[in-house]
Coordinates of C-alpha atoms and ligand atoms in Angstrom, one line a residue:
M1 CA -67.5 128.5 -68.6
Q2 CA -68.7 128.5 -65.0
Y3 CA -70.7 131.3 -63.5
D4 CA -72.5 132.1 -60.2
V5 CA -75.5 133.6 -62.0
V6 CA -76.7 133.3 -65.6
V7 CA -79.5 135.6 -66.7
I8 CA -81.5 134.6 -69.8
G9 CA -82.9 137.7 -71.6
S10 CA -81.4 141.2 -71.6
G11 CA -84.6 143.4 -71.2
P12 CA -85.0 145.8 -68.3
G13 CA -85.6 142.8 -66.0
G14 CA -82.6 140.8 -67.1
Y15 CA -79.9 143.4 -67.5
V16 CA -80.8 145.1 -64.2
A17 CA -80.7 141.7 -62.4
A18 CA -77.2 141.1 -64.0
I19 CA -75.9 144.5 -62.9
R20 CA -77.2 144.1 -59.3
S21 CA -75.8 140.5 -59.1
A22 CA -72.4 141.8 -60.2
Q23 CA -72.5 144.6 -57.7
L24 CA -73.1 141.9 -55.0
G25 CA -69.9 140.2 -56.0
K26 CA -71.2 137.4 -58.3
K27 CA -69.6 136.2 -61.5
V28 CA -72.4 136.9 -64.0
A29 CA -73.3 136.1 -67.6
I30 CA -76.3 137.3 -69.7
I31 CA -77.7 135.5 -72.7
E32 CA -79.5 137.4 -75.4
K33 CA -80.9 135.8 -78.5
Y34 CA -80.7 139.0 -80.5
S35 CA -77.5 140.8 -81.5
V36 CA -78.5 143.9 -79.4
L37 CA -79.2 144.1 -75.6
G38 CA -82.1 145.9 -74.0
G39 CA -85.0 143.6 -74.8
T40 CA -88.5 144.7 -75.9
C41 CA -88.4 147.9 -73.9
L42 CA -85.3 149.4 -75.6
N43 CA -85.6 147.9 -79.0
V44 CA -89.3 147.7 -79.9
G45 CA -91.1 149.1 -76.9
C46 CA -90.8 151.9 -74.4
I47 CA -88.0 153.9 -75.9
P48 CA -88.8 153.8 -79.7
S49 CA -92.5 154.4 -79.0
K50 CA -91.6 157.5 -76.9
A51 CA -89.2 158.8 -79.5
L52 CA -92.1 158.6 -82.1
L53 CA -94.6 160.0 -79.6
D54 CA -92.3 163.0 -79.1
S55 CA -91.6 163.6 -82.8
S56 CA -95.3 163.3 -83.7
E57 CA -96.2 165.7 -80.9
H58 CA -93.7 168.3 -82.1
F59 CA -95.2 167.9 -85.6
Y60 CA -98.8 168.2 -84.3
N61 CA -97.9 171.3 -82.2
A62 CA -96.2 172.9 -85.1
A63 CA -99.2 172.3 -87.3
H64 CA -101.9 173.2 -84.8
H65 CA -100.7 175.0 -81.8
F66 CA -97.7 177.2 -82.7
A67 CA -99.9 179.8 -84.2
D68 CA -101.7 180.2 -80.8
H69 CA -98.4 181.2 -79.3
G70 CA -97.8 183.8 -82.1
I71 CA -95.3 181.6 -84.0
E72 CA -96.2 181.7 -87.7
I73 CA -94.6 179.1 -89.9
P74 CA -95.6 177.6 -93.3
A75 CA -97.6 174.3 -92.9
P76 CA -95.0 171.7 -91.6
V77 CA -94.4 168.5 -93.5
A78 CA -94.0 165.2 -91.7
N79 CA -91.0 163.2 -92.9
L80 CA -91.7 159.8 -91.5
G81 CA -88.4 158.3 -92.8
K82 CA -86.4 161.0 -90.8
M83 CA -88.6 160.4 -87.7
I84 CA -87.9 156.6 -87.9
G85 CA -84.2 157.3 -88.5
R86 CA -84.0 159.5 -85.4
K87 CA -85.9 156.9 -83.4
N88 CA -83.3 154.2 -84.5
G89 CA -80.5 156.6 -83.5
V90 CA -82.0 157.0 -80.0
V91 CA -82.2 153.2 -79.7
E92 CA -78.7 152.6 -80.9
K93 CA -77.3 155.2 -78.4
M94 CA -79.0 153.4 -75.6
N95 CA -77.9 149.9 -76.9
A96 CA -74.3 151.3 -76.6
G97 CA -75.1 152.4 -73.1
I98 CA -76.1 148.9 -72.0
N99 CA -73.0 147.4 -73.6
F100 CA -71.0 149.9 -71.6
L101 CA -72.8 148.9 -68.4
M102 CA -72.1 145.2 -69.1
K103 CA -68.4 145.9 -69.5
K104 CA -68.2 148.2 -66.5
N105 CA -69.8 145.5 -64.3
K106 CA -67.7 142.7 -65.9
I107 CA -70.7 140.8 -67.1
T108 CA -70.1 138.3 -69.9
V109 CA -72.5 138.6 -72.8
H110 CA -73.4 135.5 -74.8
N111 CA -75.4 136.2 -77.9
G112 CA -77.7 133.3 -78.9
L113 CA -80.8 131.4 -77.8
G114 CA -80.5 130.1 -74.3
S115 CA -82.0 126.7 -73.5
F116 CA -81.9 124.5 -70.4
V117 CA -79.9 121.3 -70.6
D118 CA -80.3 120.8 -66.8
K119 CA -80.7 123.2 -63.9
N120 CA -77.1 124.1 -63.9
T121 CA -76.3 123.9 -67.6
I122 CA -77.5 126.2 -70.4
K123 CA -76.8 125.7 -74.0
V124 CA -76.4 128.9 -76.2
T125 CA -77.2 128.4 -79.9
K126 CA -75.8 131.2 -82.0
T127 CA -77.3 132.6 -85.2
D128 CA -74.7 130.7 -87.3
G129 CA -75.9 127.4 -85.7
S130 CA -72.8 126.9 -83.5
E131 CA -73.4 126.0 -79.8
E132 CA -71.6 126.6 -76.5
T133 CA -72.5 125.3 -73.1
I134 CA -72.2 127.3 -69.9
T135 CA -72.6 126.1 -66.3
T136 CA -73.9 128.1 -63.4
Q137 CA -75.1 127.8 -59.8
Q138 CA -78.2 129.9 -60.3
V139 CA -80.4 131.1 -63.2
I140 CA -82.7 134.0 -63.7
I141 CA -85.3 133.6 -66.5
A142 CA -86.1 137.1 -67.9
T143 CA -87.3 136.2 -71.4
G144 CA -90.2 138.8 -71.4
S145 CA -93.2 138.7 -73.7
K146 CA -94.4 138.9 -77.3
P147 CA -97.6 140.4 -78.8
T148 CA -100.8 138.3 -78.6
I149 CA -102.2 137.6 -82.0
L150 CA -105.0 135.2 -83.0
P151 CA -104.9 133.0 -86.1
F152 CA -108.0 134.7 -87.7
M153 CA -106.2 138.0 -87.6
N154 CA -103.9 136.9 -90.5
Y155 CA -100.8 138.7 -89.2
D156 CA -98.6 139.4 -92.3
K157 CA -96.3 142.0 -90.8
K158 CA -96.9 144.3 -93.8
R159 CA -100.5 145.6 -93.5
I160 CA -101.7 143.6 -90.5
I161 CA -99.1 144.5 -88.0
T162 CA -98.2 144.6 -84.3
S163 CA -96.4 147.3 -82.4
T164 CA -93.0 146.0 -83.6
E165 CA -93.8 146.8 -87.3
A166 CA -95.8 150.0 -86.3
L167 CA -92.5 151.4 -85.0
S168 CA -90.8 151.1 -88.4
L169 CA -93.5 151.9 -91.1
T170 CA -92.3 153.4 -94.3
E171 CA -95.4 155.5 -94.9
I172 CA -98.0 157.3 -92.9
P173 CA -101.2 155.2 -93.1
K174 CA -104.2 156.8 -94.7
H175 CA -106.6 154.9 -92.5
L176 CA -105.1 152.9 -89.6
I177 CA -107.5 150.5 -87.9
V178 CA -106.4 149.8 -84.3
I179 CA -107.6 146.6 -82.7
G180 CA -107.6 147.2 -78.9
A181 CA -107.7 150.6 -77.4
G182 CA -105.4 149.7 -74.5
V183 CA -102.0 151.2 -73.8
I184 CA -100.3 150.4 -77.1
G185 CA -103.4 151.3 -79.1
A186 CA -103.7 154.7 -77.4
E187 CA -100.0 155.5 -77.8
L188 CA -99.3 154.3 -81.4
G189 CA -102.8 155.3 -82.5
S190 CA -101.9 158.8 -81.3
V191 CA -98.6 158.8 -83.2
Y192 CA -100.2 158.2 -86.6
A193 CA -103.3 160.3 -85.9
R194 CA -101.1 163.3 -85.1
L195 CA -99.2 162.7 -88.4
G196 CA -102.5 162.8 -90.3
A197 CA -103.8 159.3 -90.5
K198 CA -107.5 158.6 -89.9
V199 CA -107.5 156.2 -86.9
S200 CA -110.4 153.9 -86.0
F201 CA -110.2 152.0 -82.7
V202 CA -112.1 148.7 -82.4
E203 CA -112.3 147.8 -78.7
F204 CA -113.9 144.8 -76.9
A205 CA -114.6 146.8 -73.7
D206 CA -116.7 150.0 -73.4
S207 CA -113.9 152.6 -73.2
M208 CA -110.3 153.3 -74.0
I209 CA -107.7 152.0 -71.5
P210 CA -110.5 150.1 -69.8
T211 CA -108.3 148.7 -66.9
M212 CA -107.5 152.1 -65.6
D213 CA -109.9 154.4 -63.6
K214 CA -112.9 155.0 -65.8
T215 CA -112.6 158.8 -65.7
M216 CA -109.2 158.5 -67.4
G217 CA -110.6 156.5 -70.4
K218 CA -113.4 158.9 -70.8
E219 CA -111.2 162.0 -70.7
L220 CA -108.6 160.4 -72.9
Q221 CA -111.2 159.6 -75.5
K222 CA -112.2 163.2 -75.7
S223 CA -108.6 164.2 -76.4
V224 CA -107.9 161.5 -78.9
K225 CA -111.2 162.3 -80.7
K226 CA -109.9 165.8 -81.3
L227 CA -107.2 164.1 -83.5
G228 CA -110.0 162.9 -85.7
A229 CA -110.2 159.3 -84.4
D230 CA -113.4 157.3 -84.2
F231 CA -114.3 154.5 -81.9
F232 CA -116.1 151.1 -82.1
F233 CA -116.5 150.0 -78.4
N234 CA -118.2 146.8 -77.2
T235 CA -117.1 145.4 -80.5
K236 CA -115.5 141.9 -81.1
V237 CA -113.3 141.4 -84.1
T238 CA -113.9 138.2 -85.9
K239 CA -111.7 138.4 -89.0
I240 CA -109.0 140.6 -90.4
E241 CA -108.0 140.2 -94.1
N242 CA -105.5 141.9 -96.4
S243 CA -106.1 142.0 -100.1
G244 CA -103.2 143.9 -101.6
E245 CA -103.2 147.4 -100.1
E246 CA -106.6 147.2 -98.4
V247 CA -107.3 145.7 -95.0
T248 CA -110.8 144.6 -94.0
V249 CA -111.8 144.2 -90.4
T250 CA -114.9 142.3 -89.7
A251 CA -116.4 142.6 -86.3
E252 CA -119.6 142.2 -84.3
A253 CA -121.1 144.9 -82.0
A254 CA -122.6 144.0 -78.6
D255 CA -126.1 144.2 -80.1
G256 CA -125.1 141.6 -82.7
K257 CA -124.9 144.0 -85.6
P258 CA -122.2 143.3 -88.0
V259 CA -119.4 145.9 -88.4
E260 CA -117.0 146.1 -91.4
I261 CA -114.2 148.7 -91.5
K262 CA -111.8 149.1 -94.4
G263 CA -108.4 150.7 -94.1
D264 CA -104.8 150.4 -95.4
Y265 CA -103.1 149.2 -92.2
C266 CA -104.4 147.3 -89.2
L267 CA -102.5 147.4 -85.9
V268 CA -103.3 144.5 -83.6
C269 CA -102.6 145.3 -79.9
I270 CA -104.8 143.1 -77.8
G271 CA -102.2 142.4 -75.0
R272 CA -99.0 140.4 -74.8
R273 CA -98.2 136.8 -73.8
A274 CA -95.3 135.6 -71.7
Y275 CA -92.5 134.2 -73.9
T276 CA -90.7 131.0 -73.0
D277 CA -90.4 129.5 -76.5
G278 CA -87.1 127.6 -77.0
L279 CA -86.1 127.7 -73.3
N280 CA -86.7 124.0 -73.0
L281 CA -88.3 124.4 -69.6
E282 CA -89.4 120.8 -69.8
A283 CA -85.8 119.6 -69.3
V284 CA -85.8 121.1 -65.8
G285 CA -89.5 120.9 -65.0
V286 CA -90.1 124.6 -64.4
A287 CA -93.9 125.0 -63.9
T288 CA -95.9 127.5 -65.9
D289 CA -99.5 128.6 -65.6
R290 CA -101.2 129.8 -68.8
G291 CA -97.8 130.4 -70.3
K292 CA -96.4 132.4 -67.4
V293 CA -93.5 131.0 -65.3
V294 CA -94.9 130.4 -61.8
V295 CA -92.8 132.0 -59.0
D296 CA -92.8 132.0 -55.2
E297 CA -94.3 135.4 -54.1
H298 CA -91.6 135.9 -51.4
T299 CA -88.5 135.0 -53.4
L300 CA -89.4 134.9 -57.2
E301 CA -87.9 131.4 -57.2
T302 CA -89.6 128.9 -59.5
N303 CA -90.6 125.4 -58.3
V304 CA -87.0 124.4 -59.2
K305 CA -84.4 125.4 -56.6
G306 CA -81.9 127.9 -58.0
I307 CA -84.0 128.9 -60.9
Y308 CA -85.7 132.3 -60.6
A309 CA -87.9 134.3 -63.0
I310 CA -88.8 138.0 -63.3
G311 CA -90.5 140.6 -65.5
D312 CA -93.1 140.1 -68.2
V313 CA -92.6 136.3 -68.1
V314 CA -94.1 136.1 -64.6
R315 CA -97.5 137.3 -63.2
G316 CA -98.2 141.0 -62.6
A317 CA -98.1 144.2 -64.7
M318 CA -96.1 144.0 -67.9
L319 CA -94.1 147.2 -67.3
A320 CA -90.4 147.9 -67.6
H321 CA -90.1 149.5 -64.1
K322 CA -91.8 146.5 -62.5
A323 CA -89.3 144.2 -64.3
E324 CA -86.4 146.4 -63.1
E325 CA -87.7 146.3 -59.5
E326 CA -87.9 142.5 -59.7
G327 CA -84.4 142.4 -61.3
V328 CA -82.9 144.1 -58.2
F329 CA -85.1 142.1 -55.9
V330 CA -84.1 138.7 -57.2
A331 CA -80.4 139.5 -57.2
E332 CA -80.7 140.6 -53.6
V333 CA -82.7 137.5 -52.6
M334 CA -80.1 135.3 -54.3
A335 CA -77.4 137.0 -52.3
G336 CA -79.2 136.2 -49.1
Q337 CA -80.8 139.6 -48.5
K338 CA -84.5 140.3 -47.7
P339 CA -85.7 143.0 -50.1
H340 CA -89.3 144.1 -50.6
I341 CA -91.5 145.3 -53.5
N342 CA -94.8 147.1 -53.0
Y343 CA -96.7 145.8 -56.0
N344 CA -99.7 148.0 -55.1
L345 CA -97.7 151.1 -55.8
I346 CA -96.2 150.3 -59.2
P347 CA -97.4 153.3 -61.3
G348 CA -99.0 152.9 -64.7
V349 CA -98.4 155.6 -67.4
V350 CA -99.8 156.1 -70.9
Y351 CA -97.7 158.5 -72.9
T352 CA -100.5 160.1 -75.0
W353 CA -101.1 163.8 -74.9
P354 CA -102.4 164.5 -72.4
E355 CA -100.5 161.8 -70.6
V356 CA -102.4 159.5 -68.2
A357 CA -100.8 158.3 -65.0
S358 CA -102.1 156.3 -62.2
V359 CA -101.2 154.6 -58.9
G360 CA -103.1 152.6 -56.3
A361 CA -106.8 151.7 -56.4
T362 CA -109.3 152.9 -59.0
E363 CA -112.7 154.2 -58.0
E364 CA -114.2 151.1 -59.5
E365 CA -112.0 148.8 -57.4
L366 CA -112.8 150.7 -54.2
K367 CA -116.5 150.4 -55.0
A368 CA -116.2 146.7 -55.7
K369 CA -114.4 146.1 -52.5
G370 CA -116.9 148.2 -50.5
V371 CA -114.2 150.6 -49.2
A372 CA -115.6 153.9 -47.9
Y373 CA -113.6 156.6 -49.8
K374 CA -113.7 160.3 -50.6
A375 CA -112.8 161.6 -54.0
G376 CA -111.4 165.0 -54.8
S377 CA -110.7 166.2 -58.4
F378 CA -109.1 169.3 -59.8
P379 CA -109.2 170.3 -63.5
F380 CA -106.1 171.4 -65.4
K381 CA -108.1 174.3 -66.9
A382 CA -108.2 176.0 -63.5
L383 CA -104.4 175.9 -63.3
G384 CA -102.3 178.9 -64.0
R385 CA -99.4 176.9 -65.4
A386 CA -101.6 174.9 -67.7
T387 CA -103.4 178.0 -69.0
A388 CA -100.1 179.7 -69.7
S389 CA -98.8 176.8 -71.8
G390 CA -102.2 176.1 -73.4
D391 CA -102.3 172.5 -72.1
T392 CA -105.7 172.7 -70.3
D393 CA -107.1 169.2 -71.0
G394 CA -107.3 166.9 -68.0
L395 CA -107.7 166.6 -64.3
V396 CA -106.2 165.1 -61.1
K397 CA -108.3 162.7 -59.0
V398 CA -107.3 161.8 -55.4
L399 CA -109.1 159.0 -53.6
A400 CA -108.7 158.8 -49.9
D401 CA -110.1 156.6 -47.1
T402 CA -113.1 158.2 -45.5
A403 CA -112.1 157.3 -42.0
T404 CA -108.3 157.7 -42.0
D405 CA -107.8 160.1 -44.9
E406 CA -105.0 157.8 -46.2
I407 CA -104.5 158.2 -50.0
L408 CA -105.7 155.0 -51.7
G409 CA -105.3 156.0 -55.3
V410 CA -104.2 158.9 -57.5
H411 CA -105.3 159.2 -61.2
I412 CA -104.0 162.0 -63.4
I413 CA -104.7 162.9 -67.0
G414 CA -102.9 166.0 -68.2
A415 CA -99.7 167.6 -69.3
R416 CA -96.7 165.9 -67.5
A417 CA -98.8 163.4 -65.7
A418 CA -96.1 160.8 -66.2
D419 CA -93.7 162.8 -64.0
M420 CA -96.4 164.1 -61.6
I421 CA -97.3 160.6 -60.5
A422 CA -94.0 160.3 -58.7
E423 CA -95.1 162.6 -56.0
A424 CA -98.2 160.5 -55.4
V425 CA -96.2 157.2 -55.4
T426 CA -93.8 158.7 -52.8
A427 CA -96.6 160.0 -50.7
M428 CA -98.4 156.7 -50.8
E429 CA -95.2 154.7 -50.0
F430 CA -95.0 156.8 -46.8
R431 CA -98.8 156.2 -46.3
A432 CA -99.6 159.9 -46.5
S433 CA -103.0 161.3 -46.0
A434 CA -104.7 163.6 -48.5
E435 CA -104.3 166.3 -45.8
D436 CA -100.5 165.8 -45.9
I437 CA -100.4 166.6 -49.6
A438 CA -102.8 169.5 -49.1
R439 CA -100.5 171.1 -46.5
I440 CA -97.3 170.7 -48.5
S441 CA -96.1 173.8 -50.3
H442 CA -96.1 173.3 -54.1
A443 CA -94.3 175.8 -56.3
H444 CA -96.4 178.2 -58.2
P445 CA -97.1 178.1 -61.1
T446 CA -96.6 174.4 -61.7
Y447 CA -98.7 171.4 -62.9
M448 CA -98.1 169.8 -59.5
E449 CA -100.4 172.3 -57.9
A450 CA -103.2 170.3 -59.4
L451 CA -102.3 167.4 -57.1
K452 CA -102.4 169.7 -54.0
E453 CA -105.7 171.2 -55.1
A454 CA -107.2 167.7 -55.7
A455 CA -106.0 166.7 -52.2
L456 CA -107.7 169.8 -50.8
A457 CA -110.8 168.8 -52.7
A458 CA -110.7 165.3 -51.1
T459 CA -110.4 166.8 -47.6
A460 CA -113.7 168.6 -46.9
N461 CA -114.0 170.0 -50.4
R462 CA -111.7 172.9 -49.8
A463 CA -109.9 173.4 -53.2
I464 CA -108.9 177.0 -53.5
H465 CA -109.1 177.6 -57.3
S466 CA -112.2 175.7 -58.3
Ligands
FAD501 P1 -88.2 142.0 -72.4 O1 -87.9 143.4 -72.4 O2 -89.2 141.4 -73.3 O3 -86.8 141.2 -72.7 C1 -86.7 139.8 -72.8 C2 -85.5 139.5 -73.7 O4 -85.2 138.1 -73.6 C3 -85.6 139.8 -75.1 O5 -84.5 140.6 -75.6 C4 -85.6 138.5 -75.8 O6 -85.0 138.5 -77.1 C5 -84.8 137.7 -74.8 N1 -85.0 136.2 -74.9 C6 -86.2 135.6 -74.9 N2 -86.0 134.2 -74.9 C7 -84.7 134.1 -74.9 C8 -83.9 132.9 -74.9 N3 -84.4 131.7 -74.9 N4 -82.5 133.1 -74.9 C9 -82.0 134.3 -75.0 N5 -82.7 135.4 -75.0 C10 -84.0 135.3 -74.9 N6 -93.3 149.5 -70.3 C11 -93.1 150.6 -69.5 O7 -93.0 150.5 -68.3 N7 -93.2 151.9 -70.1 C12 -93.4 152.0 -71.4 O8 -93.4 153.2 -71.8 C13 -93.6 150.9 -72.2 N8 -93.8 151.1 -73.5 C14 -94.0 150.0 -74.3 C15 -94.3 150.1 -75.6 C16 -94.5 149.0 -76.5 C17 -94.7 149.2 -77.9 C18 -94.3 147.7 -75.9 C19 -94.5 146.5 -76.8 C20 -94.1 147.5 -74.6 C21 -93.9 148.7 -73.8 N9 -93.7 148.5 -72.4 C22 -93.5 149.6 -71.6 C23 -93.6 147.2 -71.7 C24 -92.1 146.8 -71.5 O9 -91.4 146.8 -72.8 C25 -92.0 145.4 -70.9 O10 -92.7 145.4 -69.7 C26 -90.5 145.1 -70.6 O11 -89.7 145.2 -71.7 C27 -90.4 143.8 -69.9 O12 -89.1 143.5 -69.6 P2 -88.5 142.1 -69.5 O13 -87.1 142.2 -69.1 O14 -89.3 141.2 -68.6 O15 -88.6 141.4 -70.9
NAI502 P1 -103.6 146.2 -73.2 O1 -104.0 145.1 -72.3 O2 -103.2 147.5 -72.6 O3 -104.8 146.5 -74.1 C1 -105.4 145.5 -74.9 C2 -106.8 146.0 -75.2 O4 -107.3 145.1 -76.3 C3 -107.8 145.9 -74.1 O5 -108.4 147.1 -73.9 C4 -108.7 144.8 -74.5 O6 -110.1 145.0 -74.0 C5 -108.7 144.8 -76.0 N1 -109.0 143.6 -76.7 C6 -108.6 142.3 -76.3 N2 -109.0 141.4 -77.2 C7 -109.7 142.1 -78.1 C8 -110.4 141.7 -79.3 N3 -110.4 140.5 -79.7 N4 -111.0 142.7 -80.0 C9 -111.0 144.0 -79.6 N5 -110.3 144.4 -78.5 C10 -109.7 143.5 -77.8 O7 -102.5 145.6 -74.2 P2 -101.6 146.3 -75.2 O8 -102.1 147.6 -75.6 O9 -101.4 145.3 -76.3 O10 -100.2 146.4 -74.5 C11 -99.6 145.2 -73.9 C12 -98.9 145.6 -72.7 O11 -97.7 146.3 -73.0 C13 -99.6 146.6 -71.7 O12 -100.5 145.9 -70.9 C14 -98.6 147.2 -71.0 O13 -98.3 146.3 -69.9 C15 -97.4 147.2 -71.9 N6 -97.2 148.6 -72.4 C16 -97.0 149.6 -71.6 C17 -96.8 150.8 -72.0 C18 -96.6 151.9 -71.0 O14 -96.3 151.6 -69.9 N7 -96.7 153.2 -71.4 C19 -96.9 151.2 -73.4 C20 -97.2 150.1 -74.3 C21 -97.3 148.8 -73.8

């Protein structure tokens, strides 16, 4: 079988690259080692986690907030089996959607492990052990990432788990110990805390979501604390052990004090590593750096001509929409076009409640670079729409250049932040000033008014409602 383009991996990077290549007239195949398409994001990442976040949020609101709205119901019961079943249904529906897109774009799907024979030949090993060989002019490596887990963590997939198992638990933990209060910890910790689990976060850094603007982590901690969670910051885990139904986490605090926490489940979410196992990169000499495939910044081509790489397996944010942008980019480069990605403006979102969303520089980054900036903030509690709905936690922070007023960063924690950030991304793509946002009419009453007010606050401190 001879193709123009073969994509290895069917996550948001790979399947989008395949579709764009097909749109550009190429004969395309995609290789996926699992029986379903969609990669981490669809099967054990973005989509199933959001399905459980939504279900658990409905449960939490029914238990704690409906009465505030005058809706009186008996105490609701969480049926985790049904929630997981619904989540599986959502994933299956979207698996079918990707199958449809492959057919529509005449992309051939090969199920099996793809490995290089040479730069134009890929062997596909199917689950029954049979093999087929396909040839191609160009290859896109889109093999994604896997959870990082250290040997002393004794990962047993039953009690000591990663996000993959946490998305399919058969019972609500009594006490879930979460190692790493980053994005996965915050999201999946919230799911089980809302369903009634006691959740303890053990985090190496000094706050939740420590790579985002510091105000976000501080505010998020306040909200997650309301779910009954507790936090061990500046704490390094040294051992995790499971004895039957009890998990013991041993750690060391910054001052050297030993810490021991006992629970019934331990979720390890300390980051993810690029995944190239089984690809046989050695056969073609594709260079890697600390496990990541090295690519040319202007073309996403590896050191081997005709082999490209995208998504989590290369440098940069491990996000589905970043992988998708690179999927389109690489297909267009391979077709001789000159596309562009603005890596500074890839938004980051944490789907907790309230949501956290961010684009551009953090205050800490601007300080470190010595950039003169102005900051304007606006709290959700001063917003009519937020007060009406009862979602008053959070704030919007706009950072703008002191001299030019260009927006350098926007950080939002609050209801619907995930959708609100799009206005900031669009404005920043057009290099808008804070004054531009401040002068645009925003419908009333909406959450988006908080962005306008924060922009007003950033320009001569003239917010109207605070
Ligand atoms: P992947 O999605 O990892 O896909 C790679 C595919 O390649 C896999 O299907 C794998 O089986 C296949 N593969 C690997 N090796 C081979 C081989 N040799 N042969 C054949 N096939 C192979 N990002 C967001 O932007 N928003 C979110 O809300 C979000 N939520 C997340 C929640 C969780 C719990 C997790 C774990 C991740 C989340 N992410 C989220 C991150 C997102 O899932 C990844 O950034 C994204 O999936 C990366 O896409 P990719 O195409 O690079 O790789
Ligand atoms: P992360 O990098 O977001 O967080 C890991 C956290 O673990 C960090 O805060 C780090 O300080 C801490 N840590 C590292 N080693 C530790 C140790 N030994 N002991 C205690 N703490 C330790 O990684 P996470 O949460 O695993 O997620 C992986 C990636 O998946 C994210 O970086 C993100 O790219 C992607 N993702 C994106 C989501 C989204 O966009 N909403 C949702 C979930 C995942």
